Structure formats: C-alpha cells, structure tokens
PDB file of C-alpha atoms and ligand atoms in Angstrom:
ATOM      1  CA  MET S  13      -4.384 -24.481   4.450  1.00 95.00           C
ATOM      2  CA  LYS S  14      -5.863 -21.286   3.175  1.00 98.00           C
ATOM      3  CA  SER S  15      -4.760 -19.846  -0.029  1.00 98.00           C
ATOM      4  CA  ILE S  16      -3.482 -16.861  -0.993  1.00 98.00           C
ATOM      5  CA  GLU S  17      -3.369 -14.938  -4.759  1.00 98.00           C
ATOM      6  CA  VAL S  18      -1.759 -12.163  -6.706  1.00 98.00           C
ATOM      7  CA  CYS S  19      -3.419  -8.977  -8.520  1.00 98.00           C
ATOM      8  CA  PHE S  20      -0.895  -7.394 -10.267  1.00 98.00           C
ATOM      9  CA  SER S  21      -3.210  -4.243 -10.887  1.00 98.00           C
ATOM     10  CA  PRO S  22      -6.454  -2.786 -10.738  1.00 98.00           C
ATOM     11  CA  GLU S  23      -7.381  -3.160 -14.199  1.00 98.00           C
ATOM     12  CA  LEU S  24      -6.947  -6.927 -13.540  1.00 98.00           C
ATOM     13  CA  ILE S  25      -9.332  -7.263  -9.936  1.00 98.00           C
ATOM     14  CA  HIS S  26     -12.202  -7.914 -11.812  1.00 98.00           C
ATOM     15  CA  LEU S  27     -10.364 -11.422 -12.590  1.00 97.00           C
ATOM     16  CA  HIS S  28      -9.960 -12.001  -8.988  1.00 97.00           C
ATOM     17  CA  GLU S  29     -12.544 -13.112  -6.244  1.00 97.00           C
ATOM     18  CA  VAL S  30     -12.726 -10.905  -3.676  1.00 98.00           C
ATOM     19  CA  GLU S  31     -15.660 -11.641  -1.724  1.00 98.00           C
ATOM     20  CA  GLY S  32     -14.714 -13.277   1.973  1.00 98.00           C
ATOM     21  CA  LYS S  33     -11.182 -12.594   1.907  1.00 98.00           C
ATOM     22  CA  ILE S  34      -8.564 -10.054   3.130  1.00 98.00           C
ATOM     23  CA  VAL S  35      -7.832  -7.957   0.378  1.00 98.00           C
ATOM     24  CA  VAL S  36      -4.013  -6.629   1.176  1.00 98.00           C
ATOM     25  CA  VAL S  37      -3.531  -3.174  -1.037  1.00 98.00           C
ATOM     26  CA  VAL S  38      -0.055  -2.210  -1.236  1.00 98.00           C
ATOM     27  CA  ASP S  39       1.564   0.511  -3.482  1.00 98.00           C
ATOM     28  CA  ILE S  40       5.390   0.486  -1.971  1.00 98.00           C
ATOM     29  CA  PHE S  41       6.081   3.675  -3.602  1.00 98.00           C
ATOM     30  CA  ARG S  42       4.478   5.149  -1.714  1.00 98.00           C
ATOM     31  CA  ALA S  43       0.476   5.606  -1.169  1.00 98.00           C
ATOM     32  CA  THR S  44       0.365   2.645   1.273  1.00 98.00           C
ATOM     33  CA  SER S  45       3.713   3.182   3.186  1.00 98.00           C
ATOM     34  CA  THR S  46       2.395   7.130   3.862  1.00 98.00           C
ATOM     35  CA  MET S  47      -0.831   5.363   5.000  1.00 98.00           C
ATOM     36  CA  VAL S  48       1.357   3.677   7.495  1.00 98.00           C
ATOM     37  CA  ALA S  49       3.479   5.981   8.632  1.00 98.00           C
ATOM     38  CA  ALA S  50       0.826   9.127   9.031  1.00 98.00           C
ATOM     39  CA  LEU S  51      -0.975   6.757  11.087  1.00 98.00           C
ATOM     40  CA  ALA S  52       1.728   5.531  13.426  1.00 98.00           C
ATOM     41  CA  SER S  53       2.912   9.421  13.555  1.00 98.00           C
ATOM     42  CA  GLY S  54      -0.648   9.973  15.110  1.00 98.00           C
ATOM     43  CA  VAL S  55      -2.965  11.013  12.409  1.00 98.00           C
ATOM     44  CA  LYS S  56      -6.224  10.549  13.765  1.00 98.00           C
ATOM     45  CA  GLU S  57      -7.388   8.562  10.404  1.00 98.00           C
ATOM     46  CA  ILE S  58      -7.497   8.651   6.855  1.00 98.00           C
ATOM     47  CA  LEU S  59     -10.152   9.059   4.270  1.00 98.00           C
ATOM     48  CA  PRO S  60      -9.270   7.745   0.941  1.00 98.00           C
ATOM     49  CA  PHE S  61     -10.433   9.385  -2.479  1.00 98.00           C
ATOM     50  CA  ALA S  62      -9.657   8.379  -6.326  1.00 97.00           C
ATOM     51  CA  ASP S  63     -11.495  11.796  -6.834  1.00 97.00           C
ATOM     52  CA  LEU S  64      -8.997  14.567  -6.887  1.00 98.00           C
ATOM     53  CA  GLU S  65     -11.468  17.193  -6.456  1.00 98.00           C
ATOM     54  CA  ALA S  66     -14.011  15.660  -3.851  1.00 98.00           C
ATOM     55  CA  CYS S  67     -10.669  14.825  -1.879  1.00 98.00           C
ATOM     56  CA  ARG S  68      -9.928  18.668  -2.165  1.00 98.00           C
ATOM     57  CA  ALA S  69     -13.160  19.453  -0.961  1.00 98.00           C
ATOM     58  CA  MET S  70     -12.672  17.721   2.304  1.00 98.00           C
ATOM     59  CA  GLN S  71     -10.197  20.936   3.426  1.00 98.00           C
ATOM     60  CA  ALA S  72     -13.670  22.417   3.957  1.00 98.00           C
ATOM     61  CA  GLU S  73     -14.521  19.858   6.478  1.00 98.00           C
ATOM     62  CA  GLY S  74     -11.067  20.268   8.241  1.00 98.00           C
ATOM     63  CA  PHE S  75      -9.332  17.878   7.086  1.00 98.00           C
ATOM     64  CA  LEU S  76      -5.717  18.019   6.577  1.00 98.00           C
ATOM     65  CA  ILE S  77      -5.727  17.421   2.418  1.00 98.00           C
ATOM     66  CA  GLY S  78      -2.855  15.420   0.849  1.00 98.00           C
ATOM     67  CA  GLY S  79      -2.636  14.680  -3.029  1.00 96.00           C
ATOM     68  CA  GLU S  80      -0.477  13.257  -5.394  1.00 97.00           C
ATOM     69  CA  ARG S  81      -0.348  12.691  -9.017  1.00 97.00           C
ATOM     70  CA  ASN S  82       2.307  11.380 -11.141  1.00 93.00           C
ATOM     71  CA  GLY S  83       4.452  11.248  -8.118  1.00 94.00           C
ATOM     72  CA  LEU S  84       4.380  15.591  -7.374  1.00 95.00           C
ATOM     73  CA  THR S  85       1.746  17.274  -4.923  1.00 96.00           C
ATOM     74  CA  ALA S  86      -1.357  18.155  -6.546  1.00 96.00           C
ATOM     75  CA  PRO S  87      -1.619  21.955  -7.276  1.00 96.00           C
ATOM     76  CA  GLY S  88      -3.040  23.636  -3.977  1.00 97.00           C
ATOM     77  CA  PHE S  89      -2.869  20.577  -1.617  1.00 98.00           C
ATOM     78  CA  GLU S  90      -1.006  20.855   1.550  1.00 97.00           C
ATOM     79  CA  MET S  91       0.365  17.648   1.781  1.00 98.00           C
ATOM     80  CA  GLY S  92       1.876  15.397  -1.489  1.00 96.00           C
ATOM     81  CA  ASN S  93       2.780  12.023  -0.415  1.00 97.00           C
ATOM     82  CA  SER S  94       5.774  11.495   1.201  1.00 97.00           C
ATOM     83  CA  PRO S  95       5.967   8.956   4.165  1.00 98.00           C
ATOM     84  CA  VAL S  96       8.822  10.910   5.554  1.00 97.00           C
ATOM     85  CA  ALA S  97       6.355  14.419   5.967  1.00 97.00           C
ATOM     86  CA  TYR S  98       4.612  12.880   8.991  1.00 98.00           C
ATOM     87  CA  LEU S  99       7.487  11.641  11.182  1.00 98.00           C
ATOM     88  CA  SER S 100       7.719  14.644  13.192  1.00 98.00           C
ATOM     89  CA  GLY S 101       4.301  14.682  14.414  1.00 98.00           C
ATOM     90  CA  GLU S 102       2.993  17.694  13.578  1.00 98.00           C
ATOM     91  CA  TYR S 103       0.088  16.232  12.261  1.00 98.00           C
ATOM     92  CA  ALA S 104      -0.991  14.435  15.129  1.00 98.00           C
ATOM     93  CA  GLY S 105      -4.539  14.491  15.848  1.00 98.00           C
ATOM     94  CA  ARG S 106      -5.743  15.415  12.586  1.00 98.00           C
ATOM     95  CA  LYS S 107      -8.078  13.583  10.103  1.00 98.00           C
ATOM     96  CA  LEU S 108      -6.519  13.424   6.258  1.00 98.00           C
ATOM     97  CA  ALA S 109      -7.976  13.329   3.226  1.00 98.00           C
ATOM     98  CA  MET S 110      -5.779  11.503   0.658  1.00 98.00           C
ATOM     99  CA  THR S 111      -5.903  10.743  -2.946  1.00 98.00           C
ATOM    100  CA  THR S 112      -2.841   9.572  -5.164  1.00 98.00           C
ATOM    101  CA  THR S 113      -2.392   8.111  -8.653  1.00 97.00           C
ATOM    102  CA  ASN S 114      -2.726   4.652  -7.942  1.00 98.00           C
ATOM    103  CA  GLY S 115      -2.542   3.499  -4.305  1.00 98.00           C
ATOM    104  CA  THR S 116      -6.133   4.949  -3.786  1.00 98.00           C
ATOM    105  CA  GLN S 117      -7.844   3.774  -6.223  1.00 97.00           C
ATOM    106  CA  ALA S 118      -7.084   0.075  -5.663  1.00 98.00           C
ATOM    107  CA  ILE S 119      -8.451   0.640  -2.537  1.00 98.00           C
ATOM    108  CA  GLU S 120     -11.677   1.775  -4.152  1.00 98.00           C
ATOM    109  CA  LYS S 121     -11.434  -1.628  -6.204  1.00 98.00           C
ATOM    110  CA  SER S 122     -11.286  -3.814  -3.180  1.00 98.00           C
ATOM    111  CA  LYS S 123     -14.643  -3.032  -2.033  1.00 96.00           C
ATOM    112  CA  GLY S 124     -16.567  -6.030  -0.975  1.00 97.00           C
ATOM    113  CA  ALA S 125     -14.051  -8.072   0.326  1.00 98.00           C
ATOM    114  CA  ALA S 126     -14.097  -9.749   4.019  1.00 98.00           C
ATOM    115  CA  GLN S 127     -11.439  -7.287   4.927  1.00 98.00           C
ATOM    116  CA  ILE S 128      -8.819  -4.581   3.625  1.00 98.00           C
ATOM    117  CA  LEU S 129      -5.698  -4.229   4.902  1.00 98.00           C
ATOM    118  CA  ILE S 130      -2.975  -1.267   3.843  1.00 98.00           C
ATOM    119  CA  GLY S 131       0.370  -3.537   3.223  1.00 98.00           C
ATOM    120  CA  ALA S 132       3.488  -1.546   3.279  1.00 98.00           C
ATOM    121  CA  PHE S 133       6.820  -3.386   4.475  1.00 98.00           C
ATOM    122  CA  PRO S 134       7.087  -1.003   7.692  1.00 98.00           C
ATOM    123  CA  ASN S 135       4.600  -2.817   8.947  1.00 98.00           C
ATOM    124  CA  LEU S 136       4.571  -6.607   7.070  1.00 98.00           C
ATOM    125  CA  GLN S 137       4.768  -8.569   9.675  1.00 98.00           C
ATOM    126  CA  ALA S 138       2.324  -7.456  11.861  1.00 98.00           C
ATOM    127  CA  THR S 139       0.134  -7.669   9.018  1.00 98.00           C
ATOM    128  CA  VAL S 140       1.230 -11.121   8.041  1.00 98.00           C
ATOM    129  CA  SER S 141       0.721 -12.271  12.481  1.00 98.00           C
ATOM    130  CA  TYR S 142      -3.096 -10.518  11.884  1.00 98.00           C
ATOM    131  CA  ILE S 143      -4.088 -12.802   8.724  1.00 98.00           C
ATOM    132  CA  GLN S 144      -2.719 -16.256  10.752  1.00 98.00           C
ATOM    133  CA  ASP S 145      -5.072 -15.085  13.314  1.00 97.00           C
ATOM    134  CA  LYS S 146      -8.488 -14.258  11.326  1.00 97.00           C
ATOM    135  CA  GLY S 147      -7.537 -17.444   9.154  1.00 94.00           C
ATOM    136  CA  LEU S 148      -9.092 -16.211   5.664  1.00 98.00           C
ATOM    137  CA  ASP S 149      -8.012 -16.532   2.446  1.00 98.00           C
ATOM    138  CA  VAL S 150      -6.065 -13.488   0.922  1.00 98.00           C
ATOM    139  CA  LEU S 151      -6.041 -11.376  -1.933  1.00 98.00           C
ATOM    140  CA  VAL S 152      -2.678  -9.039  -2.425  1.00 98.00           C
ATOM    141  CA  HIS S 153      -3.729  -6.792  -4.411  1.00 98.00           C
ATOM    142  CA  CYS S 154      -1.112  -4.349  -5.927  1.00 98.00           C
ATOM    143  CA  ALA S 155      -1.957  -0.809  -6.988  1.00 98.00           C
ATOM    144  CA  GLY S 156       0.484  -1.106  -9.852  1.00 98.00           C
ATOM    145  CA  TRP S 157       1.388   1.807 -12.047  1.00 97.00           C
ATOM    146  CA  LYS S 158      -1.643   3.039 -13.768  1.00 97.00           C
ATOM    147  CA  GLY S 159      -3.072  -0.146 -14.836  1.00 97.00           C
ATOM    148  CA  ARG S 160       0.736  -1.982 -15.118  1.00 98.00           C
ATOM    149  CA  PHE S 161       2.645  -3.951 -13.548  1.00 98.00           C
ATOM    150  CA  ASN S 162       5.237  -2.849 -11.214  1.00 98.00           C
ATOM    151  CA  LEU S 163       8.633  -4.542  -9.622  1.00 98.00           C
ATOM    152  CA  GLU S 164       8.088  -2.718  -5.825  1.00 98.00           C
ATOM    153  CA  ASP S 165       4.186  -3.945  -5.036  1.00 98.00           C
ATOM    154  CA  SER S 166       4.975  -7.505  -6.784  1.00 98.00           C
ATOM    155  CA  LEU S 167       8.087  -8.047  -4.198  1.00 98.00           C
ATOM    156  CA  TYR S 168       6.180  -7.150  -1.287  1.00 98.00           C
ATOM    157  CA  ALA S 169       3.398  -9.841  -2.774  1.00 98.00           C
ATOM    158  CA  GLY S 170       6.314 -12.178  -3.286  1.00 98.00           C
ATOM    159  CA  ALA S 171       7.633 -11.458   0.653  1.00 98.00           C
ATOM    160  CA  LEU S 172       3.782 -11.639   2.048  1.00 98.00           C
ATOM    161  CA  VAL S 173       3.101 -15.564   0.395  1.00 98.00           C
ATOM    162  CA  LYS S 174       6.899 -16.454   1.829  1.00 98.00           C
ATOM    163  CA  SER S 175       6.162 -15.206   4.756  1.00 98.00           C
ATOM    164  CA  LEU S 176       2.292 -17.022   4.951  1.00 98.00           C
ATOM    165  CA  GLU S 177       3.676 -20.190   3.685  1.00 98.00           C
ATOM    166  CA  SER S 178       2.769 -22.321   6.676  1.00 97.00           C
ATOM    167  CA  THR S 179      -1.226 -21.173   6.665  1.00 98.00           C
ATOM    168  CA  HIS S 180      -1.542 -19.996   3.357  1.00 98.00           C
ATOM    169  CA  GLN S 181      -1.297 -22.157  -0.153  1.00 97.00           C
ATOM    170  CA  ALA S 182       0.036 -20.468  -2.825  1.00 96.00           C
ATOM    171  CA  ASP S 183      -1.517 -21.982  -5.337  1.00 88.00           C
ATOM    172  CA  GLU S 184      -1.488 -19.784  -8.295  1.00 96.00           C
ATOM    173  CA  ASP S 185       1.156 -18.695 -10.873  1.00 98.00           C
ATOM    174  CA  GLY S 186       1.127 -15.139  -9.751  1.00 98.00           C
ATOM    175  CA  ALA S 187       2.184 -15.628  -6.132  1.00 98.00           C
ATOM    176  CA  LEU S 188       4.118 -18.549  -7.175  1.00 98.00           C
ATOM    177  CA  ALA S 189       6.629 -16.430  -9.274  1.00 98.00           C
ATOM    178  CA  MET S 190       6.641 -13.615  -6.570  1.00 98.00           C
ATOM    179  CA  LYS S 191       7.326 -15.689  -4.051  1.00 98.00           C
ATOM    180  CA  SER S 192      10.564 -17.005  -6.093  1.00 98.00           C
ATOM    181  CA  LEU S 193      11.463 -13.675  -7.238  1.00 98.00           C
ATOM    182  CA  PHE S 194      11.511 -12.763  -3.002  1.00 98.00           C
ATOM    183  CA  GLU S 195      13.876 -15.813  -2.364  1.00 98.00           C
ATOM    184  CA  ARG S 196      15.940 -14.117  -4.614  1.00 98.00           C
ATOM    185  CA  GLU S 197      15.496 -10.563  -3.830  1.00 98.00           C
ATOM    186  CA  GLY S 198      14.594 -10.563  -0.650  1.00 97.00           C
ATOM    187  CA  HIS S 199      17.881  -9.969   0.652  1.00 97.00           C
ATOM    188  CA  GLN S 200      18.601  -6.496  -0.787  1.00 96.00           C
ATOM    189  CA  LEU S 201      15.374  -4.597  -1.478  1.00 96.00           C
ATOM    190  CA  LYS S 202      17.095  -1.315  -1.620  1.00 94.00           C
ATOM    191  CA  SER S 203      19.708  -2.609  -4.579  1.00 95.00           C
ATOM    192  CA  TYR S 204      17.241  -4.418  -6.264  1.00 97.00           C
ATOM    193  CA  LEU S 205      14.175  -1.979  -6.378  1.00 96.00           C
ATOM    194  CA  SER S 206      16.362   1.328  -7.233  1.00 92.00           C
ATOM    195  CA  LYS S 207      15.906   0.486 -10.721  1.00 91.00           C
ATOM    196  CA  ALA S 208      12.151   0.019 -10.311  1.00 96.00           C
ATOM    197  CA  SER S 209      10.787   2.778 -12.878  1.00 97.00           C
ATOM    198  CA  HIS S 210       8.998   4.038 -10.247  1.00 96.00           C
ATOM    199  CA  ALA S 211      11.930   4.175  -7.888  1.00 96.00           C
ATOM    200  CA  LYS S 212      13.375   5.964 -10.765  1.00 95.00           C
ATOM    201  CA  ARG S 213      10.539   8.672 -11.652  1.00 95.00           C
ATOM    202  CA  LEU S 214      10.858   9.539  -7.566  1.00 94.00           C
ATOM    203  CA  GLN S 215      14.692  10.131  -7.991  1.00 93.00           C
ATOM    204  CA  ASN S 216      14.466  12.091 -10.685  1.00 90.00           C
ATOM    205  CA  HIS S 217      12.028  14.152  -8.308  1.00 89.00           C
ATOM    206  CA  GLY S 218      14.875  14.276  -6.039  1.00 87.00           C
ATOM    207  CA  ILE S 219      12.719  12.526  -3.354  1.00 89.00           C
ATOM    208  CA  GLU S 220      15.748   9.750  -2.629  1.00 88.00           C
ATOM    209  CA  SER S 221      14.747   9.997   1.218  1.00 90.00           C
ATOM    210  CA  ASP S 222      11.404   8.685   0.742  1.00 96.00           C
ATOM    211  CA  ILE S 223      12.203   5.390  -1.251  1.00 96.00           C
ATOM    212  CA  ASP S 224      14.507   4.397   1.698  1.00 95.00           C
ATOM    213  CA  PHE S 225      11.716   4.911   4.058  1.00 97.00           C
ATOM    214  CA  CYS S 226       9.367   2.659   2.178  1.00 98.00           C
ATOM    215  CA  LEU S 227      12.176  -0.425   2.088  1.00 97.00           C
ATOM    216  CA  THR S 228      12.547  -0.293   5.675  1.00 97.00           C
ATOM    217  CA  LEU S 229      11.313  -3.446   6.876  1.00 97.00           C
ATOM    218  CA  ASP S 230       8.963  -3.910  10.266  1.00 98.00           C
ATOM    219  CA  LEU S 231       9.050  -0.161  11.851  1.00 98.00           C
ATOM    220  CA  TYR S 232       6.187  -0.207  13.147  1.00 98.00           C
ATOM    221  CA  GLN S 233       3.543  -3.060  15.000  1.00 98.00           C
ATOM    222  CA  ASP S 234       0.187  -1.507  13.465  1.00 98.00           C
ATOM    223  CA  VAL S 235      -1.978  -3.437  11.291  1.00 98.00           C
ATOM    224  CA  VAL S 236      -3.873  -0.558   9.295  1.00 98.00           C
ATOM    225  CA  LYS S 237      -7.369  -2.087   8.071  1.00 98.00           C
ATOM    226  CA  VAL S 238     -10.107  -0.323   6.154  1.00 98.00           C
ATOM    227  CA  ASP S 239     -13.228   0.219   9.054  1.00 98.00           C
ATOM    228  CA  ASP S 240     -16.917   0.168   8.147  1.00 97.00           C
ATOM    229  CA  ARG S 241     -17.062   3.932   7.551  1.00 98.00           C
ATOM    230  CA  GLY S 242     -14.065   3.520   4.862  1.00 98.00           C
ATOM    231  CA  PHE S 243     -11.788   5.079   7.296  1.00 98.00           C
ATOM    232  CA  LEU S 244      -7.767   3.571   7.349  1.00 98.00           C
ATOM    233  CA  VAL S 245      -7.311   3.436  11.457  1.00 98.00           C
ATOM    234  CA  ARG S 246      -4.569   1.721  12.696  1.00 98.00           C
ATOM    235  CA  ILE S 247      -6.229  -1.517  15.223  1.00 95.00           C
TER     236      ILE S 247
HETATM  237  C1  MLT M  12       0.738   5.947  -6.501  1.00 86.41           C
HETATM  238  O1  MLT M  12      -0.325   6.125  -5.875  1.00 86.41           O
HETATM  239  O2  MLT M  12       0.606   5.898  -7.703  1.00 86.41           O
HETATM  240  C2  MLT M  12       1.934   6.474  -5.918  1.00 86.41           C
HETATM  241  O3  MLT M  12       0.962   6.143  -4.137  1.00 86.41           O
HETATM  242  C3  MLT M  12       2.642   7.486  -6.365  1.00 86.41           C
HETATM  243  C4  MLT M  12       3.700   8.061  -5.896  1.00 86.41           C
HETATM  244  O4  MLT M  12       3.630   8.323  -4.684  1.00 86.41           O
HETATM  245  O5  MLT M  12       4.411   8.556  -6.536  1.00 86.41           O
END
C-alpha cells in the first residue's frame, strides 16, 4: 500500500515532504476547476503565475490572460476565473496565462514533487485511475483561502482519500478526518458546500453558475498535469 496525506494550506506545505510524491493541487472554487474546464474546452495549454504583473505581461507574448483576486476579475485582464466562461470553446487553440488568489500560489509551492496534478470534481475519477496506475505516494495540497483552511478543497481531499482506499493508506489525521467528512457529506456536495465561506463570497458577487459547475462529478476523463516546462496540459 502507498500512503496519502493532506496539506490544508500552502502556508503549511513546509511541514510536508513533496519529493518523490504525486502532489494533487486542488482549488475547487474555482482555480483548478477552471483549469480543467479550459483545457477540456480546447485551450492548448496553461501557464500559471503567482504574480499578477508577470501574468499580465504574457499578453504581449500572444497569450490569453486570466486573472482573479478576491473572487473578482483583476483589472485589465481578458478573463477572470470562471470555468463556465470557457465551455463555449471560443478559446480553443489559445495559450492561457493565469493567476489567482490561492490556486496558482499552491501550484508554485508544490515544485519539487515527482509529479503535480490538477484536481477538481469534474475530473475526479480520471485522477484516481491515473494515480493508481503510477503507484506513488500522494499529497493532496489544498489551496485554501489566504493561508486558511477551506471546506471545499478539504472535502475534495476526502473524496480522493476515499476513492484511493484500496491502494493508498490514510495514516495521518488530516486524511482520516476528511475521509470521514466525505463519507458523511459526499452525497450532498451542493447543499453542504453552499455554506462554505467562498461559496458565499461568490454568491455575493452573483457568480452562482460557477459553483454548480465546480461541484459536478466526472464530466471529463482528462488528467491534467504540470509538464517539464511548467505548463498545465491534458495527458
Ligand atoms: C483562488 O485561487 O483563490 C480561487 O480560485 C478564487 C476564485 O476563483 O474565486
């Protein structure tokens, strides 16, 4: 059996070992859900940025630029961070440079892992099958909210721990706690997570449609990975 553990925030990643592991970065509302949706809708590849201005500068290189801070589109950016905005296929073939409040920071802080995968509910089963194929230990890296625990990323971690229980041992308390939470609440994701603080933030911004999309299971059979160049690609 391999092992699986959960890191609840990028501020805690220094307490975990990433080397030799598959790190699954998750930001359910909305960064990783948007990354999976954009690539499934034809976007060629995505370059994530922690820094807003470095991302903005990619427009001059012909990239589509997507930026979000505090749930809102960053000033002067073509795209915000809405997964629904990509579903029409309008941006097929484009390269996307993307920066968000938490999700792209978590990708940055996962460097050094054997592999970095992008986790979201719309590609949960595809990620599970890929991990079981690879046979490596797993660390679920929750993006959280500005360094704090959040419910939606942690519940996704519980879904992954539960789905991998035949191949990966959950022998640390974070993984055990989230597995129990998913066993209790996993059948009612939408009603349970509508209480989450960031869901409320998005509702206050009138962005309900994204919430529904982000909580839809297994829309895509895509595994999304960070390649050797640092780009997010479908594999
Ligand atoms: C983030 O990175 O914090 C989120 O994706 C924020 C959002 O999209 O609302």
